Coordinates of C-alpha atoms and ligand atoms in Angstrom, one line a residue:
X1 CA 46.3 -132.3 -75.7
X2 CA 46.3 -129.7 -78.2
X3 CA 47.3 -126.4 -78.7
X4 CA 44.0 -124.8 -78.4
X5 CA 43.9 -126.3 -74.7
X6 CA 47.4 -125.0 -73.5
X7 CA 48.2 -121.4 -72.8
X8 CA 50.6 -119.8 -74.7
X9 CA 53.5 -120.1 -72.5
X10 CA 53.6 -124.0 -72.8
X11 CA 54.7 -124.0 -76.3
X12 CA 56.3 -120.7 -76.2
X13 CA 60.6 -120.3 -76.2
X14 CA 61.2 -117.4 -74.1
X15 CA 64.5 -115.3 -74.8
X16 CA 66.1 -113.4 -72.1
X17 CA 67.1 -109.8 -73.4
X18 CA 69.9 -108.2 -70.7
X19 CA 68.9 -104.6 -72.1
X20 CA 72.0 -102.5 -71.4
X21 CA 74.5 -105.3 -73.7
X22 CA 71.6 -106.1 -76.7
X23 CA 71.4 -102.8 -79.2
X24 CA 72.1 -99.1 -77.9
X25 CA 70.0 -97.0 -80.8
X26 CA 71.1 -93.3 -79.1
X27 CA 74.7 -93.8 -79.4
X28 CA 75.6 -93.1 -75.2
X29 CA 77.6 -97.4 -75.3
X30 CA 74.6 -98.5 -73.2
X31 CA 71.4 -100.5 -75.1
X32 CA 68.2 -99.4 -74.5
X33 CA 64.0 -100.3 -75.3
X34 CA 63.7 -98.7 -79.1
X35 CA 67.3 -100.8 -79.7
X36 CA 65.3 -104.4 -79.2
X37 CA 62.5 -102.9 -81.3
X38 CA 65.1 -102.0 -84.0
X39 CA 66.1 -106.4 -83.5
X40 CA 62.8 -107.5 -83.8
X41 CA 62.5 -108.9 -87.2
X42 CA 65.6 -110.7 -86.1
X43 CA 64.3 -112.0 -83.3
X44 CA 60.9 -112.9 -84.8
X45 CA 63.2 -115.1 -87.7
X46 CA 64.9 -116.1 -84.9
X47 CA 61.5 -118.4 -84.1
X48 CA 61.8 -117.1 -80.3
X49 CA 57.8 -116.2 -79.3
X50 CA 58.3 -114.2 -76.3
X51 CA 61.2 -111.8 -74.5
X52 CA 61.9 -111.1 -71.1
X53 CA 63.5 -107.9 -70.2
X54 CA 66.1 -107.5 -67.8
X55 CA 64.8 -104.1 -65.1
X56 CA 64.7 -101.1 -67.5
X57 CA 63.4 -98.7 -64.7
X58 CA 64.8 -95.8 -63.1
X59 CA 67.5 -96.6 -61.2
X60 CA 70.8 -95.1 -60.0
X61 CA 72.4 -98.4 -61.6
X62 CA 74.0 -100.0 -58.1
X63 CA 73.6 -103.2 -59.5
X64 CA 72.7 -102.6 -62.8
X65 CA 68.9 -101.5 -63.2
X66 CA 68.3 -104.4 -60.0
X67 CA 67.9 -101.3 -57.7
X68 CA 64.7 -99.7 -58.7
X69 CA 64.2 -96.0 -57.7
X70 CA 60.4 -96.1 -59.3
X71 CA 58.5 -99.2 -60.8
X72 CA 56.2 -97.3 -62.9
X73 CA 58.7 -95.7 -65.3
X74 CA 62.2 -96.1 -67.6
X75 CA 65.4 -94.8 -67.0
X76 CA 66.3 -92.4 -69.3
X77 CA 69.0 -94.5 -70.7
X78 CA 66.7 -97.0 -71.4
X79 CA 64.4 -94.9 -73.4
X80 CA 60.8 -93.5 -72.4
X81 CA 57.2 -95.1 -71.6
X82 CA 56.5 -94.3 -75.3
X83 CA 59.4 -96.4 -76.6
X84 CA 58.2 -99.2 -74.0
X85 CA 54.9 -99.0 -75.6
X86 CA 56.3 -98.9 -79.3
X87 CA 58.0 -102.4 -78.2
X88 CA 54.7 -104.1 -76.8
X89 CA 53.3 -103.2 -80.2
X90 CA 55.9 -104.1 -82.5
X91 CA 56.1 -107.3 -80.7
X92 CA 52.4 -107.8 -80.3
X93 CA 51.7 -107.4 -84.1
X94 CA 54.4 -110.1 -84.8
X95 CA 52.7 -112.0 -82.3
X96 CA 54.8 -112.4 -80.0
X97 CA 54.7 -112.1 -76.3
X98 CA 56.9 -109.6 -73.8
X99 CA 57.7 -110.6 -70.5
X100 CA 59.1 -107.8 -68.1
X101 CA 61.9 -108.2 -64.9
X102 CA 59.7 -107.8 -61.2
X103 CA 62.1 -106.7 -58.8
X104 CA 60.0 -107.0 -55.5
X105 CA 62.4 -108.1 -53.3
X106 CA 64.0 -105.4 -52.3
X107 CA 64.5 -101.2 -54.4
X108 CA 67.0 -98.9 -54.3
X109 CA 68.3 -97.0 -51.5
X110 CA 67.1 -93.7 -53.5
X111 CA 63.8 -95.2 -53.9
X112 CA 61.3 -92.9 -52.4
X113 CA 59.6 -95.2 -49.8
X114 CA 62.9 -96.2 -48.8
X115 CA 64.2 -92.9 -48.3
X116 CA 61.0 -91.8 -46.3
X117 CA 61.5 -95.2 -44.2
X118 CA 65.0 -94.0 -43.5
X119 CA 64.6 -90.6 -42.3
X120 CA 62.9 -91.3 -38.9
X121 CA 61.9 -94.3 -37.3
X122 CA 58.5 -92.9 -37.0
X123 CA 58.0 -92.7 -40.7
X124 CA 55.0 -94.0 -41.8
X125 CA 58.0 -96.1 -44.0
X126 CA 59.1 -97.1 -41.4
X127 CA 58.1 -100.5 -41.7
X128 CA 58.0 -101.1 -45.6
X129 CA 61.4 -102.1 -44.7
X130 CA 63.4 -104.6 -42.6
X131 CA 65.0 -102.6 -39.4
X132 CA 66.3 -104.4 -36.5
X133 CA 68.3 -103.4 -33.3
X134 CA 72.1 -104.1 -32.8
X135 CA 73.0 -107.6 -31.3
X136 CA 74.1 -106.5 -27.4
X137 CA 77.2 -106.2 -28.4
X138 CA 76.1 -103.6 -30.7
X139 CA 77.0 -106.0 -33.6
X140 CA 74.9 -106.8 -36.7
X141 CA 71.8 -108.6 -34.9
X142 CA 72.8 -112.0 -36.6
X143 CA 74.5 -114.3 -39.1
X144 CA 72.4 -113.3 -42.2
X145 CA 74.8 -112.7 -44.8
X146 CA 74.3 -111.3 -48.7
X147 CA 74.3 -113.1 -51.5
X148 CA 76.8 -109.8 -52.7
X149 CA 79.2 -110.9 -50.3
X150 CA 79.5 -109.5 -46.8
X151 CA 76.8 -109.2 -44.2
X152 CA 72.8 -108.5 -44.9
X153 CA 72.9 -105.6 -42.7
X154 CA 73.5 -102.0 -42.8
X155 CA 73.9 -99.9 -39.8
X156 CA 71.9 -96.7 -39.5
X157 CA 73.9 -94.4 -37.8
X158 CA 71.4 -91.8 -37.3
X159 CA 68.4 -94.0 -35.7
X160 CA 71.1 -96.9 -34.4
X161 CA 69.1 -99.5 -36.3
X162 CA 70.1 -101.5 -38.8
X163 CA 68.5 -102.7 -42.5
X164 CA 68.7 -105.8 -44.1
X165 CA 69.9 -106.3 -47.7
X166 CA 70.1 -109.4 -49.5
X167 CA 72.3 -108.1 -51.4
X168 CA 74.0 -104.4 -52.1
X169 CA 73.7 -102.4 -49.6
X170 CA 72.0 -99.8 -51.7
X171 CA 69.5 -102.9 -52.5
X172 CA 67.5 -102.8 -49.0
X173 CA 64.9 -105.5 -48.7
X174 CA 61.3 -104.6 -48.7
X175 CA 59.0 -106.2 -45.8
X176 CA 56.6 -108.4 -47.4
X177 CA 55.0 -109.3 -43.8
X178 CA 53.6 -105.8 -44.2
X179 CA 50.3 -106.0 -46.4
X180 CA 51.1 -102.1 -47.3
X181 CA 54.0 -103.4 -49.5
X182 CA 51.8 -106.0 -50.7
X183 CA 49.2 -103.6 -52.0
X184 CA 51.7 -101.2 -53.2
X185 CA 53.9 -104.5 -55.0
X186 CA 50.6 -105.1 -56.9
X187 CA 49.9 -102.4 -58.2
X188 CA 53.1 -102.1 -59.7
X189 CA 51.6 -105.7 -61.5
X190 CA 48.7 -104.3 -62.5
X191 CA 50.2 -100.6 -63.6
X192 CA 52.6 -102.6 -66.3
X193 CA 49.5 -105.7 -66.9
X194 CA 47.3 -102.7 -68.1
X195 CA 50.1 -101.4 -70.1
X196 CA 49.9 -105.0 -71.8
X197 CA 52.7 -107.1 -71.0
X198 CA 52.0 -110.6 -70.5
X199 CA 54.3 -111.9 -67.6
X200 CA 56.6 -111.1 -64.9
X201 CA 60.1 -113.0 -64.6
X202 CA 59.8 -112.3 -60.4
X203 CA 63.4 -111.3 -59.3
X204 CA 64.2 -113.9 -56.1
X205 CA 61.2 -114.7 -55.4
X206 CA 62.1 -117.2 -53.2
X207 CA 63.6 -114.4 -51.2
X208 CA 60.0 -112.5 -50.2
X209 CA 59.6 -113.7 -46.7
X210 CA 62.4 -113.8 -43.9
X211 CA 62.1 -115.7 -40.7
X212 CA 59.8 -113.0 -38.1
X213 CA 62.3 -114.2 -35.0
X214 CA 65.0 -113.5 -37.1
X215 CA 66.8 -116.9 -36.4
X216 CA 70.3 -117.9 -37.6
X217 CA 70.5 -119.2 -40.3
X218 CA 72.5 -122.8 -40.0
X219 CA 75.9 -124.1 -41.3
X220 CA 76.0 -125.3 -44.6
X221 CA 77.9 -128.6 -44.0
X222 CA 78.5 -129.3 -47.8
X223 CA 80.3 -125.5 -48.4
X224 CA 83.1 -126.4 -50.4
X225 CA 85.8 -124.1 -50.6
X226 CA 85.2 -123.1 -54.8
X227 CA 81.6 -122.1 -53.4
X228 CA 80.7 -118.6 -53.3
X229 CA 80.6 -117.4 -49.6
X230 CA 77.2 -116.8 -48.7
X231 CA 76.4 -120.9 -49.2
X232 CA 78.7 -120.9 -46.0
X233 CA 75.2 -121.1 -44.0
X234 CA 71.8 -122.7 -45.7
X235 CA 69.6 -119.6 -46.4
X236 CA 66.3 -121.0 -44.4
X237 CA 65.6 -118.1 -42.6
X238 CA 67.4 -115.2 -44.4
X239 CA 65.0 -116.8 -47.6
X240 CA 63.4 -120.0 -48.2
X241 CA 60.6 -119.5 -46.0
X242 CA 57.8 -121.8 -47.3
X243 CA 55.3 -118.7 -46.2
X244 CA 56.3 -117.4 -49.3
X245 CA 53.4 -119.2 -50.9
X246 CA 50.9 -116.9 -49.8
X247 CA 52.5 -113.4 -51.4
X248 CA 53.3 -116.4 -54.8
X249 CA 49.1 -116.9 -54.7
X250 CA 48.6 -113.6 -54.4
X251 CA 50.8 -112.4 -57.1
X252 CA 48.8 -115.2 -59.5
X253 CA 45.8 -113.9 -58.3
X254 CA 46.3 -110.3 -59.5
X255 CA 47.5 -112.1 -62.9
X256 CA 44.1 -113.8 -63.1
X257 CA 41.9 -111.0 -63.6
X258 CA 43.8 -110.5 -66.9
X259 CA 42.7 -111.9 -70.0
X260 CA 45.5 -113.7 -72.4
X261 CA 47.0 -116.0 -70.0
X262 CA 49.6 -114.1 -68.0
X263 CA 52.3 -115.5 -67.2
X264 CA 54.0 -115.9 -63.4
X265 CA 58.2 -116.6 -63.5
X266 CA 60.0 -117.6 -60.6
X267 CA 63.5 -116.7 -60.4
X268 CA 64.5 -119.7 -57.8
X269 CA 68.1 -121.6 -57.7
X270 CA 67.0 -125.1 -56.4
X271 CA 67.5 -128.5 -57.0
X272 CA 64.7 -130.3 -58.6
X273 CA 63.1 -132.0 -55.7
X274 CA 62.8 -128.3 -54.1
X275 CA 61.8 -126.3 -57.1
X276 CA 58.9 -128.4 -57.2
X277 CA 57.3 -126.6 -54.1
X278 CA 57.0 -124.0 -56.1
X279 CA 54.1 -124.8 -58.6
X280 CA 52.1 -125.1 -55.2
X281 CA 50.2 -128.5 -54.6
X282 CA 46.9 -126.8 -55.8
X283 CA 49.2 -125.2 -58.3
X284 CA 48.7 -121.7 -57.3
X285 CA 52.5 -120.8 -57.2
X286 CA 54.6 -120.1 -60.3
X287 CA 53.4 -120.8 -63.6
X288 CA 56.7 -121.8 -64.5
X289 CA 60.5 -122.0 -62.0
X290 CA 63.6 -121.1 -63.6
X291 CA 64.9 -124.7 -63.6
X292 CA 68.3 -123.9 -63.7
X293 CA 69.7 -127.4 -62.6
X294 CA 71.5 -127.9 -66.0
X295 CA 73.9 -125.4 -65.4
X296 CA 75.3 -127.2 -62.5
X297 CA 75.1 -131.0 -63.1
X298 CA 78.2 -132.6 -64.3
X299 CA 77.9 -133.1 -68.2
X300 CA 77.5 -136.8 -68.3
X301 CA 74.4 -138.1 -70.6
X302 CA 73.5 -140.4 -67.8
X303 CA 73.5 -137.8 -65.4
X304 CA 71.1 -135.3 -66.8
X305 CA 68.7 -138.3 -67.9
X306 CA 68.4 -138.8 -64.0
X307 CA 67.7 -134.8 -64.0
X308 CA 64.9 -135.0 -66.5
X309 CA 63.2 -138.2 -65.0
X310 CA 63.7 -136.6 -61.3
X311 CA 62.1 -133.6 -62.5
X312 CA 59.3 -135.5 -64.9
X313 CA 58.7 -137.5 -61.8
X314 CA 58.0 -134.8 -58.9
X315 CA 56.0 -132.6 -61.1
X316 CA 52.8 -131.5 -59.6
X317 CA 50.0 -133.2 -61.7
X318 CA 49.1 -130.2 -64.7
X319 CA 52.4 -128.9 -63.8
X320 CA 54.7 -127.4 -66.8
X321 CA 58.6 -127.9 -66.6
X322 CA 61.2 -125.0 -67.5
X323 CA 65.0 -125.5 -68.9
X324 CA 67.9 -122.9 -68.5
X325 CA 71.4 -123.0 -70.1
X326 CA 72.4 -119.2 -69.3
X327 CA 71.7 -116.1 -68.2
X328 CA 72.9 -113.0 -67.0
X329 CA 74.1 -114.0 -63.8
X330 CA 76.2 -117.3 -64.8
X331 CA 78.9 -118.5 -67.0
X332 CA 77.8 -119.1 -70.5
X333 CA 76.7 -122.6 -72.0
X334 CA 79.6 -122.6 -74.5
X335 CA 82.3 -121.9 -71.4
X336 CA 80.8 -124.3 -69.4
X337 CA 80.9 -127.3 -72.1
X338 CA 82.7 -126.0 -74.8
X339 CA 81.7 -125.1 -78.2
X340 CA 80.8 -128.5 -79.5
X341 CA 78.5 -129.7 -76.6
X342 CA 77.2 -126.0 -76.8
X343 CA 75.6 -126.9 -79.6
X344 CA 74.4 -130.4 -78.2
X345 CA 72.9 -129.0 -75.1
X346 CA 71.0 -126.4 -77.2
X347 CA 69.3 -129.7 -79.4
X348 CA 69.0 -131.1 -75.8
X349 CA 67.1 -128.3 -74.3
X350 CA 65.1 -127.2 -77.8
X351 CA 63.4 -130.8 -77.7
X352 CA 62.9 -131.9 -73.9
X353 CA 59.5 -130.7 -72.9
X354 CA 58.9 -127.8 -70.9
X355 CA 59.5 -124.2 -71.7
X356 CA 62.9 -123.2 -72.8
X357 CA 64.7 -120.0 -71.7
X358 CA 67.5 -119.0 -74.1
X359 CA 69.8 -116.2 -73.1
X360 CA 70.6 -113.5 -75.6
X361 CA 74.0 -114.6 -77.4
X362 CA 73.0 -118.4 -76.9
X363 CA 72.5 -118.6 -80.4
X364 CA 75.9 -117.8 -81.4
X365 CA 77.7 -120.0 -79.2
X366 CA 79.2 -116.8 -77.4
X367 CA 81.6 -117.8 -74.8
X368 CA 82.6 -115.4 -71.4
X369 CA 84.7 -112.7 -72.0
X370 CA 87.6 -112.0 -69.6
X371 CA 87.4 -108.5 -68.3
X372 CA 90.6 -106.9 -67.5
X373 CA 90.6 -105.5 -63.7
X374 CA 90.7 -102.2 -64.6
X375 CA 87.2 -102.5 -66.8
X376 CA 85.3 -104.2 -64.4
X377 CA 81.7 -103.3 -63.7
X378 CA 79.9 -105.8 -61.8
X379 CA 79.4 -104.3 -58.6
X380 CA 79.1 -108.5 -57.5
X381 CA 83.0 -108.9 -58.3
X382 CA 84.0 -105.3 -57.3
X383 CA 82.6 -106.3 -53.5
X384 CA 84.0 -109.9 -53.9
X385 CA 87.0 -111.4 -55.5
X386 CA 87.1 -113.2 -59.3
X387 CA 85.3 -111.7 -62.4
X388 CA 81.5 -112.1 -61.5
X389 CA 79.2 -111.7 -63.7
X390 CA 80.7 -108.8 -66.7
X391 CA 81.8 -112.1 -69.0
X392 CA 78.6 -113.1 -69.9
X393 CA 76.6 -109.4 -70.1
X394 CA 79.3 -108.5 -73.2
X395 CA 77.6 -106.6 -76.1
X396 CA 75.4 -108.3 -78.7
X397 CA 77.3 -108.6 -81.7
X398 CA 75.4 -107.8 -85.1
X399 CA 78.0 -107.4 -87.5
X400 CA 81.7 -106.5 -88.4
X401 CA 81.7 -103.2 -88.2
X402 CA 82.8 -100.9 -85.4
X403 CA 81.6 -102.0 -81.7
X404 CA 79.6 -104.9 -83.7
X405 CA 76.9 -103.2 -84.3
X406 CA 76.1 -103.2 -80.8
X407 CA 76.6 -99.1 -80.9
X408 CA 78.3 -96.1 -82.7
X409 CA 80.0 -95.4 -79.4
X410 CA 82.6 -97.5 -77.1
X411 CA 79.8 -99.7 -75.4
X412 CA 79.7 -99.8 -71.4
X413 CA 81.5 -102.9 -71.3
X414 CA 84.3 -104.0 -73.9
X415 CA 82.5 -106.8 -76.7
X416 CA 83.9 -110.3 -75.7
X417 CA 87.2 -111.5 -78.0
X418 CA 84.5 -114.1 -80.1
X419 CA 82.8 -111.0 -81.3
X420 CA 84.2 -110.4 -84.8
X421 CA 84.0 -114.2 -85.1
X422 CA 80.5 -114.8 -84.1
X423 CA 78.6 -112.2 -85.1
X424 CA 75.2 -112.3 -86.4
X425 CA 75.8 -111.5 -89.9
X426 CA 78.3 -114.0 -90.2
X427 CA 76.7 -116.6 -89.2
X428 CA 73.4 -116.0 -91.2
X429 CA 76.0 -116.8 -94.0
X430 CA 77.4 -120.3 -92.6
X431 CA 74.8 -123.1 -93.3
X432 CA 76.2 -124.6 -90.2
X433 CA 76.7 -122.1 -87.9
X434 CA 74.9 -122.4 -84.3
X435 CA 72.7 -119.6 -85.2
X436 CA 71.6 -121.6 -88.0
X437 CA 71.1 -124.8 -85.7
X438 CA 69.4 -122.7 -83.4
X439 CA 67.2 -121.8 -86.5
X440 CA 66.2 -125.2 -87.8
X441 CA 65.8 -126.3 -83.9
X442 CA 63.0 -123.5 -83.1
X443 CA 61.2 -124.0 -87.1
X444 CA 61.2 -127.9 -85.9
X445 CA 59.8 -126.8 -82.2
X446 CA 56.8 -125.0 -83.8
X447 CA 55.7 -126.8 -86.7
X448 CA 55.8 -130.3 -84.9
X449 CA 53.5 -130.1 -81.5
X450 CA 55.2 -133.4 -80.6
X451 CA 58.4 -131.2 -79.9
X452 CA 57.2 -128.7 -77.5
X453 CA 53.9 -130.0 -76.2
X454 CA 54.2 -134.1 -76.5
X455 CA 55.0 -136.5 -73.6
X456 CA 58.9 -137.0 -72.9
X457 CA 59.9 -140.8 -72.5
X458 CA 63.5 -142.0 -72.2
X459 CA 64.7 -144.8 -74.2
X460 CA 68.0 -145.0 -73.2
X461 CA 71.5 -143.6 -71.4
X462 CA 75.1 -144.6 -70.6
X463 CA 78.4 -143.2 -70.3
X464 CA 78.3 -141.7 -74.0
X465 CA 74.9 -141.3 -75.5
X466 CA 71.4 -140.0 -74.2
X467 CA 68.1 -140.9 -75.9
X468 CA 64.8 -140.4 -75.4
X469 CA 61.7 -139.8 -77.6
X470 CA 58.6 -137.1 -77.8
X471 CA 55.3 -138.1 -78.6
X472 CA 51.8 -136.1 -79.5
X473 CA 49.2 -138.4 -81.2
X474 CA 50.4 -140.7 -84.0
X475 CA 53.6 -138.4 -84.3
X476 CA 56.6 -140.1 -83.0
X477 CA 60.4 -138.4 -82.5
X478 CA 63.3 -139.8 -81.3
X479 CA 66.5 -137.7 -79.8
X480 CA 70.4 -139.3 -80.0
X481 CA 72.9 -137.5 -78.5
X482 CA 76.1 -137.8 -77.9
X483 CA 78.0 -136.3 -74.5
X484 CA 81.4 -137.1 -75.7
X485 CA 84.1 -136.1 -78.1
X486 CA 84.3 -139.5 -79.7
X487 CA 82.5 -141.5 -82.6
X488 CA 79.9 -144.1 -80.9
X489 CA 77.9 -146.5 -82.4
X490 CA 74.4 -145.7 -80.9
X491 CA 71.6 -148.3 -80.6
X492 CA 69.2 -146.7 -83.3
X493 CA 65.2 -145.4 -82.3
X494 CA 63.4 -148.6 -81.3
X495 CA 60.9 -148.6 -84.6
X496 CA 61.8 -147.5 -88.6
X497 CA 62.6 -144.0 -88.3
X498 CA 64.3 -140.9 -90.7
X499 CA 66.3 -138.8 -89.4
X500 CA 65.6 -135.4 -89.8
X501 CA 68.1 -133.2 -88.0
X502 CA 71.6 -133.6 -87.3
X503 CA 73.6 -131.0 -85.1
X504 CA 76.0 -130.9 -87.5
X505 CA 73.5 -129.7 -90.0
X506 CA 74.9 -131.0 -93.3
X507 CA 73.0 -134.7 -93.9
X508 CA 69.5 -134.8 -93.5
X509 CA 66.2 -137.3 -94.3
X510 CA 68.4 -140.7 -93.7
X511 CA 66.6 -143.7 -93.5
X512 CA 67.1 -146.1 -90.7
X513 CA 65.7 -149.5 -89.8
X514 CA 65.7 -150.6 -86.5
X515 CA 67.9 -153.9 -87.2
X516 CA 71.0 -150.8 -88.3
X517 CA 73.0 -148.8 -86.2
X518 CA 73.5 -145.4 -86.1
X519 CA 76.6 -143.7 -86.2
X520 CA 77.2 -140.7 -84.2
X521 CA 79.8 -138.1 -84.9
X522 CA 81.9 -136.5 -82.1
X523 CA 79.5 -134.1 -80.0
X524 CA 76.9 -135.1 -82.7
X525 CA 73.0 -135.1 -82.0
X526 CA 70.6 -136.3 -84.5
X527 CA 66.7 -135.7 -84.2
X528 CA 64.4 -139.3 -85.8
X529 CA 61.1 -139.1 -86.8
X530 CA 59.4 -142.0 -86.7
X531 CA 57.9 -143.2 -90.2
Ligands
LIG1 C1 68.8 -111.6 -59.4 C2 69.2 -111.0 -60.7 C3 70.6 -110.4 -60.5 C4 70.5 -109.4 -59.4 C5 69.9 -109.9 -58.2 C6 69.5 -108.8 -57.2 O1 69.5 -112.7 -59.0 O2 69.2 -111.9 -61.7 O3 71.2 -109.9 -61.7 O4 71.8 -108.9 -59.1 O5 68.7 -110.6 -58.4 O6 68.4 -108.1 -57.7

């Protein structure tokens, strides 16, 4: 395979920009479109090719820009169409792609359509969204419940019907059995493709199509009690619903009539063997799923090689894998595994094939802030109990000046305790920092094809060390790493090899034989090249 025969999106690192916490440039504490444009060269050195851009739409901010009043426009806090299209550009001339947030799922309660749907049940709106009469007892009409905590209805007092929400209440859920919401969905697509972006990230997509009988939806027999609420019952009518394929082809098919090799993202939290489904059998679903499934395996090297064969193994022939360490809605990476293994699952997930997904921050080893009750914002934790999601949205810090650079004014939510540590300039001036590992990981991605678009093989794992190698041609590289916090001797790559790259970034271009061993540092992972 070469480059010229893959689109772009194969060999591509996407980076995931949360746009209120990455650069305000208007000074109002909230970051906003020309604020990324003002990061680009940063982002470009970086080595990242394209971004994704959490909702930046009009939206009276229930959840955070996730309740869209009008597709086909920004917020005002955001910035304007004209910044959005000073963005495309800047990015485009680096060339480098930009990805936008699809919210079809469900809009805003002050969306127009919905507030035409709610105002009589003869609207011609009616129907654009999901109404349903009261159980007999006048209850909600059945066990559906939000992934916001509580239950996916909302009673309408005025026309004694109830909506469902999959979340907020001020979220309702658009009807996707209705081919009117189809149409209208893509042409929201084609509005922004013509404007030039060159994917969606599709919120939920999973989520499109709920059960027409409106069916219970079963106990979840594995809830633990640590588990969020809503996996109380297993979401296979409220969601799930393998019908979903159809709006998925669609969707691809409006992308098709593009030029440049738009891309189709599929926001889905599954388990490998589920995901899978996904790419479609003809595959004519997602280009690519948010494989998320390394955020919630148990950090054991032999554990996530049984991941990455599972996965290698169900792919869909022609099918491209995806890695995730954070995002916006889940503890960060360096919470999760510490610092040190921070830094090892970033090697881990710069060299397995498939696209990577790195979430803004990532590259400084932020950790989760704790957000004191009183500054809380998510409206997630303000409905449930516990933090929620405000720890890993903190502000972007740049630099050690006021607010971190993030803003001239106190930013929406407080800049996590790490900040004056980690920021960006200081760790352009460590030669080991994790922004500079992040660094030499993406310049190693792009100049060697064997890194982001050769075959994966395992060679080994056990209770300490995973290692498996990456192969395009007559290029050959092997990965070590080691899952614990102790020295191991590691069995070395099974042919005469130099290594190249160590985590720890301070010894490189060692030769090894095969008869030697290799030595691995605490947390420590070395890239070989074979010679
Ligand atoms: C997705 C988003 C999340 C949002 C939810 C509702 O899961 O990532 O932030 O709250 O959808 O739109």
């Amino acid at each position: 395979m070469t480059e010229k025969n893959n689109p772009w999106w194969q060999s591509a690192t996407i980076y995931q920009i949360y746009i209120r916490s990455f650069q305000d440039s208007n000074g109002d504490g909230i970051g906003d479109l020309a604020g990324i444009l003002h990061r680009l060269d940063y982002l470009h050195a970086l080595g990242v090719d394209a971004l994704w851009i959490t909702p930046f739409y009009p939206s009276p901010m229930a959840d955070f820009g996730y309740d869209v009043s009008d597709y086909c426009d920004v917020d005002p806090r955001f910035g304007s169409l004209a910044d959005f299209d000073r963005l495309r550009d800047g990015l485009h001339q680096r060339g480098m792609k930009l990805l936008i947030d699809l919210v079809p799922n469900h809009t805003s309660n002050q969306h127009p359509w919905f507030q035409e749907a709610i105002s009589s049940k003869q609207s011609p709106k009616r129907d654009w969204y999901i109404w349903h009469d009261p159980a007999p007892d006048g209850g909600v009409p059945n066990n559906w419940w939000s992934l916001s905590g509580g239950p996916a209805w909302q009673f309408d007092p005025a026309s004694q019907q109830y909506y469902m929400h999959s979340f907020l209440a001020e979220q309702p859920d658009l009807n996707w059995r209705n081919p009117a919401v189809r149409v209208a969905l893509y042409q929201v697509m084609r509005f922004w493709l013509d404007r030039g972006v060159d994917g969606f990230r599709v919120d939920v997509i999973g989520a499109l199509m709920k059960d027409p009988d409106f069916q219970d939806d079963p106990i979840n027999e594995d809830y633990k009690d640590s588990d969020p609420d809503f996996l109380r019952l297993k979401a296979v009518n409220s969601s799930n619903r393998p019908e979903v394929m159809e709006v998925i082809a669609e969707m691809r098919a409006v992308l098709s009539n593009y030029a440049g090799d738009r891309v189709l993202i599929g926001e889905l939290y599954q388990p490998v063997e589920k995901l899978i489904f996904y790419y479609g059998t003809r595959l004519e679903g997602v280009h690519l799923p948010f494989n998320f499934n390394l955020m919630w395996l148990e950090w054991k090297a032999w554990g996530v090689m049984k991941l990455i064969e599972l996965y290698e193994r169900h792919l869909p022939e022609g099918a491209w894998p995806s890695w995730v360490l954070s995002n916006h809605d889940q503890p960060r990476v360096a919470t999760r595994l510490g610092p040190a293994q921070a830094r090892l699952a970033m090697m881990l997930m710069l060299t397995l094939r498939g696209t990577p997904t790195l979430y803004q921050g990532d590259e400084l080893g932020l950790e989760n802030a704790m957000i004191p009750a009183d500054e809380i914002q998510d409206p997630f934790a303000k409905a449930g109990k516990g933090q929620g999601r405000d720890g890993e949205r903190t502000p972007m810090p740049w630099d050690g000046s006021a607010y971190s650079g993030f803003s001239t004014h106190i930013p929406w939510l407080r800049l996590g305790d790490d900040a004056a540590l980690k920021h960006v300039e200081a760790q352009k001036e460590d030669a080991h920092s994790m922004l500079a590992l992040t660094r030499a990981l993406l310049k190693l991605r792009k100049q060697e094809q064997a890194l982001s678009l050769g075959a994966w093989s395992p060679l080994y794992a056990d209770d300490h060390i995973l290692s498996y190698e990456r192969v395009l041609g007559c290029k050959r590289f092997a990965i070590l790493l080691n899952f614990t916090g102790e020295t191991v001797l590691a069995e070395p790559p099974p042919y005469p090899a130099i290594m190249i790259l160590s985590s720890y970034l301070d010894h490189t271009e060692k030769a090894f034989d095969i008869s030697d061993h290799v030595i691995l540092r605490p947390n420590e992972g070395c890239l070989f090249q074979a010679l």
